[in-house]
JSON list of C-alpha atoms in Angstrom, two decimals:
[
{"chain": "A", "resi": 1, "resn": "GLU", "atom": "CA", "xyz": [52.00, 138.94, 109.60]},
{"chain": "A", "resi": 2, "resn": "ASN", "atom": "CA", "xyz": [51.73, 141.43, 106.75]},
{"chain": "A", "resi": 3, "resn": "LYS", "atom": "CA", "xyz": [55.08, 142.99, 107.65]},
{"chain": "A", "resi": 4, "resn": "PHE", "atom": "CA", "xyz": [56.69, 139.58, 107.84]},
{"chain": "A", "resi": 5, "resn": "ARG", "atom": "CA", "xyz": [55.21, 138.61, 104.47]},
{"chain": "A", "resi": 6, "resn": "GLU", "atom": "CA", "xyz": [56.54, 141.81, 102.87]},
{"chain": "A", "resi": 7, "resn": "VAL", "atom": "CA", "xyz": [60.04, 141.21, 104.24]},
{"chain": "A", "resi": 8, "resn": "PHE", "atom": "CA", "xyz": [59.87, 137.53, 103.29]},
{"chain": "A", "resi": 9, "resn": "ASN", "atom": "CA", "xyz": [58.87, 138.25, 99.70]},
{"chain": "A", "resi": 10, "resn": "ASN", "atom": "CA", "xyz": [61.11, 141.27, 99.07]},
{"chain": "A", "resi": 11, "resn": "ALA", "atom": "CA", "xyz": [64.41, 140.22, 100.64]},
{"chain": "A", "resi": 12, "resn": "ASN", "atom": "CA", "xyz": [67.61, 139.87, 98.62]},
{"chain": "A", "resi": 13, "resn": "ASP", "atom": "CA", "xyz": [68.38, 136.45, 100.13]},
{"chain": "A", "resi": 14, "resn": "ALA", "atom": "CA", "xyz": [66.60, 133.15, 99.63]},
{"chain": "A", "resi": 15, "resn": "PHE", "atom": "CA", "xyz": [64.22, 132.38, 102.50]},
{"chain": "A", "resi": 16, "resn": "PHE", "atom": "CA", "xyz": [63.04, 128.88, 103.32]},
{"chain": "A", "resi": 17, "resn": "LEU", "atom": "CA", "xyz": [60.57, 127.78, 105.97]},
{"chain": "A", "resi": 18, "resn": "HIS", "atom": "CA", "xyz": [60.57, 124.04, 106.47]},
{"chain": "A", "resi": 19, "resn": "LYS", "atom": "CA", "xyz": [59.43, 121.29, 108.77]},
{"chain": "A", "resi": 20, "resn": "ILE", "atom": "CA", "xyz": [61.56, 119.05, 110.96]},
{"chain": "A", "resi": 21, "resn": "GLU", "atom": "CA", "xyz": [60.99, 115.39, 110.15]},
{"chain": "A", "resi": 22, "resn": "ASN", "atom": "CA", "xyz": [62.71, 112.65, 112.17]},
{"chain": "A", "resi": 23, "resn": "GLY", "atom": "CA", "xyz": [65.33, 115.13, 113.38]},
{"chain": "A", "resi": 24, "resn": "LEU", "atom": "CA", "xyz": [66.23, 116.21, 109.84]},
{"chain": "A", "resi": 25, "resn": "PRO", "atom": "CA", "xyz": [65.15, 119.09, 107.59]},
{"chain": "A", "resi": 26, "resn": "GLY", "atom": "CA", "xyz": [61.73, 118.27, 106.17]},
{"chain": "A", "resi": 27, "resn": "LYS", "atom": "CA", "xyz": [59.48, 119.57, 103.42]},
{"chain": "A", "resi": 28, "resn": "PHE", "atom": "CA", "xyz": [59.37, 123.27, 102.66]},
{"chain": "A", "resi": 29, "resn": "ILE", "atom": "CA", "xyz": [56.33, 125.07, 104.04]},
{"chain": "A", "resi": 30, "resn": "ASP", "atom": "CA", "xyz": [57.12, 128.33, 102.28]},
{"chain": "A", "resi": 31, "resn": "VAL", "atom": "CA", "xyz": [59.85, 129.87, 100.11]},
{"chain": "A", "resi": 32, "resn": "ASN", "atom": "CA", "xyz": [60.33, 133.38, 98.81]},
{"chain": "A", "resi": 33, "resn": "LYS", "atom": "CA", "xyz": [60.66, 134.70, 95.27]},
{"chain": "A", "resi": 34, "resn": "VAL", "atom": "CA", "xyz": [64.48, 134.86, 95.46]},
{"chain": "A", "resi": 35, "resn": "ALA", "atom": "CA", "xyz": [64.66, 131.16, 96.34]},
{"chain": "A", "resi": 36, "resn": "CYS", "atom": "CA", "xyz": [62.58, 130.31, 93.28]},
{"chain": "A", "resi": 37, "resn": "GLU", "atom": "CA", "xyz": [64.52, 132.60, 90.94]},
{"chain": "A", "resi": 38, "resn": "ARG", "atom": "CA", "xyz": [67.95, 131.52, 92.19]},
{"chain": "A", "resi": 39, "resn": "LEU", "atom": "CA", "xyz": [67.19, 127.81, 92.04]},
{"chain": "A", "resi": 40, "resn": "GLY", "atom": "CA", "xyz": [65.07, 127.90, 88.89]},
{"chain": "A", "resi": 41, "resn": "TYR", "atom": "CA", "xyz": [62.08, 126.12, 90.43]},
{"chain": "A", "resi": 42, "resn": "SER", "atom": "CA", "xyz": [58.53, 127.35, 90.71]},
{"chain": "A", "resi": 43, "resn": "LYS", "atom": "CA", "xyz": [57.17, 127.86, 94.20]},
{"chain": "A", "resi": 44, "resn": "GLU", "atom": "CA", "xyz": [54.89, 124.86, 93.70]},
{"chain": "A", "resi": 45, "resn": "GLU", "atom": "CA", "xyz": [57.88, 122.67, 92.79]},
{"chain": "A", "resi": 46, "resn": "LEU", "atom": "CA", "xyz": [59.89, 123.80, 95.81]},
{"chain": "A", "resi": 47, "resn": "LEU", "atom": "CA", "xyz": [56.97, 123.17, 98.16]},
{"chain": "A", "resi": 48, "resn": "GLN", "atom": "CA", "xyz": [57.18, 119.50, 97.12]},
{"chain": "A", "resi": 49, "resn": "MET", "atom": "CA", "xyz": [60.87, 119.40, 98.08]},
{"chain": "A", "resi": 50, "resn": "SER", "atom": "CA", "xyz": [63.08, 119.62, 101.18]},
{"chain": "A", "resi": 51, "resn": "PRO", "atom": "CA", "xyz": [66.62, 120.95, 101.83]},
{"chain": "A", "resi": 52, "resn": "PRO", "atom": "CA", "xyz": [68.33, 117.66, 100.85]},
{"chain": "A", "resi": 53, "resn": "ASP", "atom": "CA", "xyz": [66.71, 118.00, 97.40]},
{"chain": "A", "resi": 54, "resn": "ILE", "atom": "CA", "xyz": [68.37, 121.36, 96.72]},
{"chain": "A", "resi": 55, "resn": "ASN", "atom": "CA", "xyz": [71.72, 120.74, 98.39]},
{"chain": "A", "resi": 56, "resn": "LYS", "atom": "CA", "xyz": [74.79, 119.57, 96.54]},
{"chain": "A", "resi": 57, "resn": "PRO", "atom": "CA", "xyz": [74.77, 115.78, 97.03]},
{"chain": "A", "resi": 58, "resn": "ASP", "atom": "CA", "xyz": [78.10, 115.59, 98.88]},
{"chain": "A", "resi": 59, "resn": "THR", "atom": "CA", "xyz": [76.85, 118.07, 101.51]},
{"chain": "A", "resi": 60, "resn": "VAL", "atom": "CA", "xyz": [73.71, 116.09, 102.40]},
{"chain": "A", "resi": 61, "resn": "ASP", "atom": "CA", "xyz": [75.82, 113.82, 104.65]},
{"chain": "A", "resi": 62, "resn": "LEU", "atom": "CA", "xyz": [76.56, 116.85, 106.85]},
{"chain": "A", "resi": 63, "resn": "MET", "atom": "CA", "xyz": [72.88, 117.48, 107.63]},
{"chain": "A", "resi": 64, "resn": "PRO", "atom": "CA", "xyz": [72.59, 115.24, 110.73]},
{"chain": "A", "resi": 65, "resn": "GLN", "atom": "CA", "xyz": [75.59, 116.99, 112.31]},
{"chain": "A", "resi": 66, "resn": "ARG", "atom": "CA", "xyz": [74.23, 120.43, 111.43]},
{"chain": "A", "resi": 67, "resn": "MET", "atom": "CA", "xyz": [70.77, 119.51, 112.72]},
{"chain": "A", "resi": 68, "resn": "THR", "atom": "CA", "xyz": [72.29, 118.35, 116.02]},
{"chain": "A", "resi": 69, "resn": "GLU", "atom": "CA", "xyz": [73.93, 121.77, 116.42]},
{"chain": "A", "resi": 70, "resn": "LEU", "atom": "CA", "xyz": [70.74, 123.53, 115.37]},
{"chain": "A", "resi": 71, "resn": "MET", "atom": "CA", "xyz": [68.60, 121.54, 117.81]},
{"chain": "A", "resi": 72, "resn": "LYS", "atom": "CA", "xyz": [71.10, 122.12, 120.62]},
{"chain": "A", "resi": 73, "resn": "ASN", "atom": "CA", "xyz": [71.54, 125.88, 120.10]},
{"chain": "A", "resi": 74, "resn": "GLY", "atom": "CA", "xyz": [68.27, 126.83, 118.41]},
{"chain": "A", "resi": 75, "resn": "LYS", "atom": "CA", "xyz": [70.22, 128.47, 115.60]},
{"chain": "A", "resi": 76, "resn": "SER", "atom": "CA", "xyz": [73.20, 127.77, 113.39]},
{"chain": "A", "resi": 77, "resn": "THR", "atom": "CA", "xyz": [75.28, 129.42, 110.67]},
{"chain": "A", "resi": 78, "resn": "PHE", "atom": "CA", "xyz": [77.29, 127.42, 108.17]},
{"chain": "A", "resi": 79, "resn": "GLU", "atom": "CA", "xyz": [78.40, 127.37, 104.56]},
{"chain": "A", "resi": 80, "resn": "SER", "atom": "CA", "xyz": [76.97, 124.92, 102.07]},
{"chain": "A", "resi": 81, "resn": "TYR", "atom": "CA", "xyz": [76.10, 124.54, 98.40]},
{"chain": "A", "resi": 82, "resn": "ASN", "atom": "CA", "xyz": [72.68, 124.66, 96.76]},
{"chain": "A", "resi": 83, "resn": "THR", "atom": "CA", "xyz": [72.11, 123.03, 93.40]},
{"chain": "A", "resi": 84, "resn": "ALA", "atom": "CA", "xyz": [69.78, 124.79, 90.99]},
{"chain": "A", "resi": 85, "resn": "LYS", "atom": "CA", "xyz": [67.36, 122.95, 88.70]},
{"chain": "A", "resi": 86, "resn": "ASP", "atom": "CA", "xyz": [69.79, 123.36, 85.79]},
{"chain": "A", "resi": 87, "resn": "GLY", "atom": "CA", "xyz": [72.65, 121.82, 87.83]},
{"chain": "A", "resi": 88, "resn": "THR", "atom": "CA", "xyz": [74.39, 125.10, 88.70]},
{"chain": "A", "resi": 89, "resn": "VAL", "atom": "CA", "xyz": [76.08, 124.83, 92.09]},
{"chain": "A", "resi": 90, "resn": "ILE", "atom": "CA", "xyz": [75.68, 127.94, 94.25]},
{"chain": "A", "resi": 91, "resn": "PRO", "atom": "CA", "xyz": [77.84, 128.48, 97.34]},
{"chain": "A", "resi": 92, "resn": "VAL", "atom": "CA", "xyz": [75.67, 129.79, 100.18]},
{"chain": "A", "resi": 93, "resn": "GLU", "atom": "CA", "xyz": [75.92, 130.87, 103.78]},
{"chain": "A", "resi": 94, "resn": "ILE", "atom": "CA", "xyz": [72.97, 129.45, 105.70]},
{"chain": "A", "resi": 95, "resn": "ASN", "atom": "CA", "xyz": [71.55, 131.10, 108.81]},
{"chain": "A", "resi": 96, "resn": "ALA", "atom": "CA", "xyz": [69.00, 128.74, 110.29]},
{"chain": "A", "resi": 97, "resn": "GLU", "atom": "CA", "xyz": [66.84, 129.14, 113.36]},
{"chain": "A", "resi": 98, "resn": "ILE", "atom": "CA", "xyz": [64.21, 126.95, 114.99]},
{"chain": "A", "resi": 99, "resn": "PHE", "atom": "CA", "xyz": [61.00, 128.56, 116.14]},
{"chain": "A", "resi": 100, "resn": "ASP", "atom": "CA", "xyz": [57.45, 127.63, 117.06]},
{"chain": "A", "resi": 101, "resn": "LEU", "atom": "CA", "xyz": [54.83, 128.09, 114.34]},
{"chain": "A", "resi": 102, "resn": "ASN", "atom": "CA", "xyz": [51.33, 127.36, 115.57]},
{"chain": "A", "resi": 103, "resn": "GLY", "atom": "CA", "xyz": [52.59, 124.76, 118.05]},
{"chain": "A", "resi": 104, "resn": "GLU", "atom": "CA", "xyz": [55.00, 123.05, 115.64]},
{"chain": "A", "resi": 105, "resn": "GLU", "atom": "CA", "xyz": [58.77, 123.50, 115.63]},
{"chain": "A", "resi": 106, "resn": "VAL", "atom": "CA", "xyz": [59.93, 124.64, 112.19]},
{"chain": "A", "resi": 107, "resn": "ILE", "atom": "CA", "xyz": [63.16, 125.94, 110.72]},
{"chain": "A", "resi": 108, "resn": "PHE", "atom": "CA", "xyz": [63.55, 129.33, 109.10]},
{"chain": "A", "resi": 109, "resn": "SER", "atom": "CA", "xyz": [66.64, 129.37, 106.88]},
{"chain": "A", "resi": 110, "resn": "VAL", "atom": "CA", "xyz": [68.18, 132.31, 105.08]},
{"chain": "A", "resi": 111, "resn": "ALA", "atom": "CA", "xyz": [70.52, 131.32, 102.23]},
{"chain": "A", "resi": 112, "resn": "ARG", "atom": "CA", "xyz": [72.87, 134.08, 101.13]},
{"chain": "A", "resi": 113, "resn": "ASP", "atom": "CA", "xyz": [74.69, 133.57, 97.83]},
{"chain": "A", "resi": 114, "resn": "ILE", "atom": "CA", "xyz": [78.40, 133.96, 98.62]},
{"chain": "A", "resi": 115, "resn": "SER", "atom": "CA", "xyz": [79.73, 133.45, 95.07]},
{"chain": "A", "resi": 116, "resn": "ASP", "atom": "CA", "xyz": [81.12, 137.00, 94.89]},
{"chain": "A", "resi": 117, "resn": "ARG", "atom": "CA", "xyz": [82.74, 136.71, 98.32]},
{"chain": "A", "resi": 118, "resn": "ILE", "atom": "CA", "xyz": [84.44, 133.46, 97.33]},
{"chain": "A", "resi": 119, "resn": "LYS", "atom": "CA", "xyz": [85.71, 134.98, 94.08]},
{"chain": "A", "resi": 120, "resn": "THR", "atom": "CA", "xyz": [87.08, 137.96, 96.00]},
{"chain": "A", "resi": 121, "resn": "GLU", "atom": "CA", "xyz": [88.78, 135.71, 98.56]},
{"chain": "A", "resi": 122, "resn": "GLU", "atom": "CA", "xyz": [90.32, 133.59, 95.79]},
{"chain": "A", "resi": 123, "resn": "ALA", "atom": "CA", "xyz": [91.58, 136.72, 94.00]},
{"chain": "A", "resi": 124, "resn": "LEU", "atom": "CA", "xyz": [93.12, 138.01, 97.25]},
{"chain": "A", "resi": 125, "resn": "GLN", "atom": "CA", "xyz": [94.82, 134.66, 97.89]},
{"chain": "A", "resi": 126, "resn": "GLU", "atom": "CA", "xyz": [96.19, 134.63, 94.37]},
{"chain": "A", "resi": 127, "resn": "ARG", "atom": "CA", "xyz": [97.44, 138.20, 94.75]},
{"chain": "A", "resi": 128, "resn": "GLU", "atom": "CA", "xyz": [99.06, 137.36, 98.10]},
{"chain": "A", "resi": 129, "resn": "LYS", "atom": "CA", "xyz": [100.77, 134.33, 96.56]},
{"chain": "A", "resi": 130, "resn": "TYR", "atom": "CA", "xyz": [102.04, 136.51, 93.71]},
{"chain": "A", "resi": 131, "resn": "LEU", "atom": "CA", "xyz": [103.39, 139.17, 96.07]},
{"chain": "A", "resi": 132, "resn": "LYS", "atom": "CA", "xyz": [105.05, 136.57, 98.32]},
{"chain": "A", "resi": 133, "resn": "THR", "atom": "CA", "xyz": [106.78, 135.08, 95.28]},
{"chain": "A", "resi": 134, "resn": "ILE", "atom": "CA", "xyz": [108.17, 138.49, 94.33]},
{"chain": "A", "resi": 135, "resn": "PHE", "atom": "CA", "xyz": [109.06, 139.27, 97.95]},
{"chain": "A", "resi": 136, "resn": "SER", "atom": "CA", "xyz": [111.04, 136.04, 98.24]},
{"chain": "A", "resi": 137, "resn": "ALA", "atom": "CA", "xyz": [112.64, 136.14, 94.79]},
{"chain": "A", "resi": 138, "resn": "VAL", "atom": "CA", "xyz": [113.99, 139.69, 94.74]},
{"chain": "A", "resi": 139, "resn": "GLN", "atom": "CA", "xyz": [117.72, 139.87, 95.44]},
{"chain": "A", "resi": 140, "resn": "THR", "atom": "CA", "xyz": [117.46, 143.06, 97.48]},
{"chain": "A", "resi": 141, "resn": "GLY", "atom": "CA", "xyz": [116.82, 143.13, 101.21]},
{"chain": "A", "resi": 142, "resn": "ILE", "atom": "CA", "xyz": [113.23, 144.11, 101.98]},
{"chain": "A", "resi": 143, "resn": "VAL", "atom": "CA", "xyz": [111.99, 144.90, 105.48]},
{"chain": "A", "resi": 144, "resn": "VAL", "atom": "CA", "xyz": [108.32, 145.67, 106.18]},
{"chain": "A", "resi": 145, "resn": "ILE", "atom": "CA", "xyz": [107.84, 147.96, 109.20]},
{"chain": "A", "resi": 146, "resn": "ASP", "atom": "CA", "xyz": [104.60, 148.86, 110.98]},
{"chain": "A", "resi": 147, "resn": "ALA", "atom": "CA", "xyz": [104.48, 152.67, 110.78]},
{"chain": "A", "resi": 148, "resn": "GLU", "atom": "CA", "xyz": [102.62, 153.01, 114.10]},
{"chain": "A", "resi": 149, "resn": "ASN", "atom": "CA", "xyz": [104.82, 151.01, 116.42]},
{"chain": "A", "resi": 150, "resn": "GLU", "atom": "CA", "xyz": [107.99, 150.78, 114.29]},
{"chain": "A", "resi": 151, "resn": "LYS", "atom": "CA", "xyz": [108.14, 147.01, 114.68]},
{"chain": "A", "resi": 152, "resn": "ILE", "atom": "CA", "xyz": [109.36, 144.76, 111.91]},
{"chain": "A", "resi": 153, "resn": "VAL", "atom": "CA", "xyz": [106.39, 142.89, 110.48]},
{"chain": "A", "resi": 154, "resn": "ASP", "atom": "CA", "xyz": [108.19, 140.87, 107.81]},
{"chain": "A", "resi": 155, "resn": "LEU", "atom": "CA", "xyz": [111.42, 140.66, 105.87]},
{"chain": "A", "resi": 156, "resn": "ASN", "atom": "CA", "xyz": [112.77, 138.58, 103.08]},
{"chain": "A", "resi": 157, "resn": "ASP", "atom": "CA", "xyz": [115.67, 136.12, 103.35]},
{"chain": "A", "resi": 158, "resn": "VAL", "atom": "CA", "xyz": [118.11, 138.57, 101.76]},
{"chain": "A", "resi": 159, "resn": "ALA", "atom": "CA", "xyz": [117.36, 141.19, 104.47]},
{"chain": "A", "resi": 160, "resn": "ALA", "atom": "CA", "xyz": [117.79, 138.58, 107.23]},
{"chain": "A", "resi": 161, "resn": "GLU", "atom": "CA", "xyz": [121.12, 137.58, 105.73]},
{"chain": "A", "resi": 162, "resn": "LEU", "atom": "CA", "xyz": [122.25, 141.21, 105.52]},
{"chain": "A", "resi": 163, "resn": "ILE", "atom": "CA", "xyz": [121.21, 141.82, 109.14]},
{"chain": "A", "resi": 164, "resn": "GLY", "atom": "CA", "xyz": [122.88, 138.60, 110.23]},
{"chain": "A", "resi": 165, "resn": "ASN", "atom": "CA", "xyz": [120.07, 137.13, 112.34]},
{"chain": "A", "resi": 166, "resn": "PRO", "atom": "CA", "xyz": [117.33, 134.57, 111.63]},
{"chain": "A", "resi": 167, "resn": "LYS", "atom": "CA", "xyz": [113.97, 135.99, 110.52]},
{"chain": "A", "resi": 168, "resn": "ASN", "atom": "CA", "xyz": [112.18, 134.67, 113.61]},
{"chain": "A", "resi": 169, "resn": "GLU", "atom": "CA", "xyz": [114.52, 136.70, 115.86]},
{"chain": "A", "resi": 170, "resn": "ILE", "atom": "CA", "xyz": [114.00, 139.90, 113.87]},
{"chain": "A", "resi": 171, "resn": "ILE", "atom": "CA", "xyz": [110.23, 139.92, 113.27]},
{"chain": "A", "resi": 172, "resn": "GLY", "atom": "CA", "xyz": [108.32, 141.69, 116.04]},
{"chain": "A", "resi": 173, "resn": "HIS", "atom": "CA", "xyz": [111.23, 143.84, 117.23]},
{"chain": "A", "resi": 174, "resn": "ILE", "atom": "CA", "xyz": [111.67, 147.58, 116.91]},
{"chain": "A", "resi": 175, "resn": "CYS", "atom": "CA", "xyz": [113.34, 148.35, 113.59]},
{"chain": "A", "resi": 176, "resn": "HIS", "atom": "CA", "xyz": [116.02, 150.59, 115.19]},
{"chain": "A", "resi": 177, "resn": "LYS", "atom": "CA", "xyz": [117.51, 147.52, 116.84]},
{"chain": "A", "resi": 178, "resn": "TYR", "atom": "CA", "xyz": [118.49, 146.13, 113.45]},
{"chain": "A", "resi": 179, "resn": "ILE", "atom": "CA", "xyz": [118.42, 149.02, 110.97]}
]
């Protein structure tokens, strides 16, 4: 129990232990320091609340479906949004698992803040869009070849026109067939 308490209190993710009430997430039994700091509530305040109270309102409707999966499999991982006391919305990945605590089924949830991951994914998508725009707009034939297997991975419309075949016939073939 001491080891568990140390891990619980010193983890980098928000930990929540809560009851199951009428097949839905019930009141919190325990929360760690990160949960309090991230959400801006004291531990005493959070222990008067339940997951629907800290979730972004439009995600609360998904709880019955997520609980069905959790009850069926005993564990579940999904993305959601927590709402802090000041209204800040925090994207999180939730790993939840049901276990027996002194004869009562409870849920242990780990909420990982995925704000940085989402920002990185958005930046990569924006960069990909930018590169595709350049790739398509340039008036020179460009062919992208996998160095290991020498297959054509992609080409722009100008290259397909120069080769004289549709892109879908060229992509996936050995470059020496066309170049």
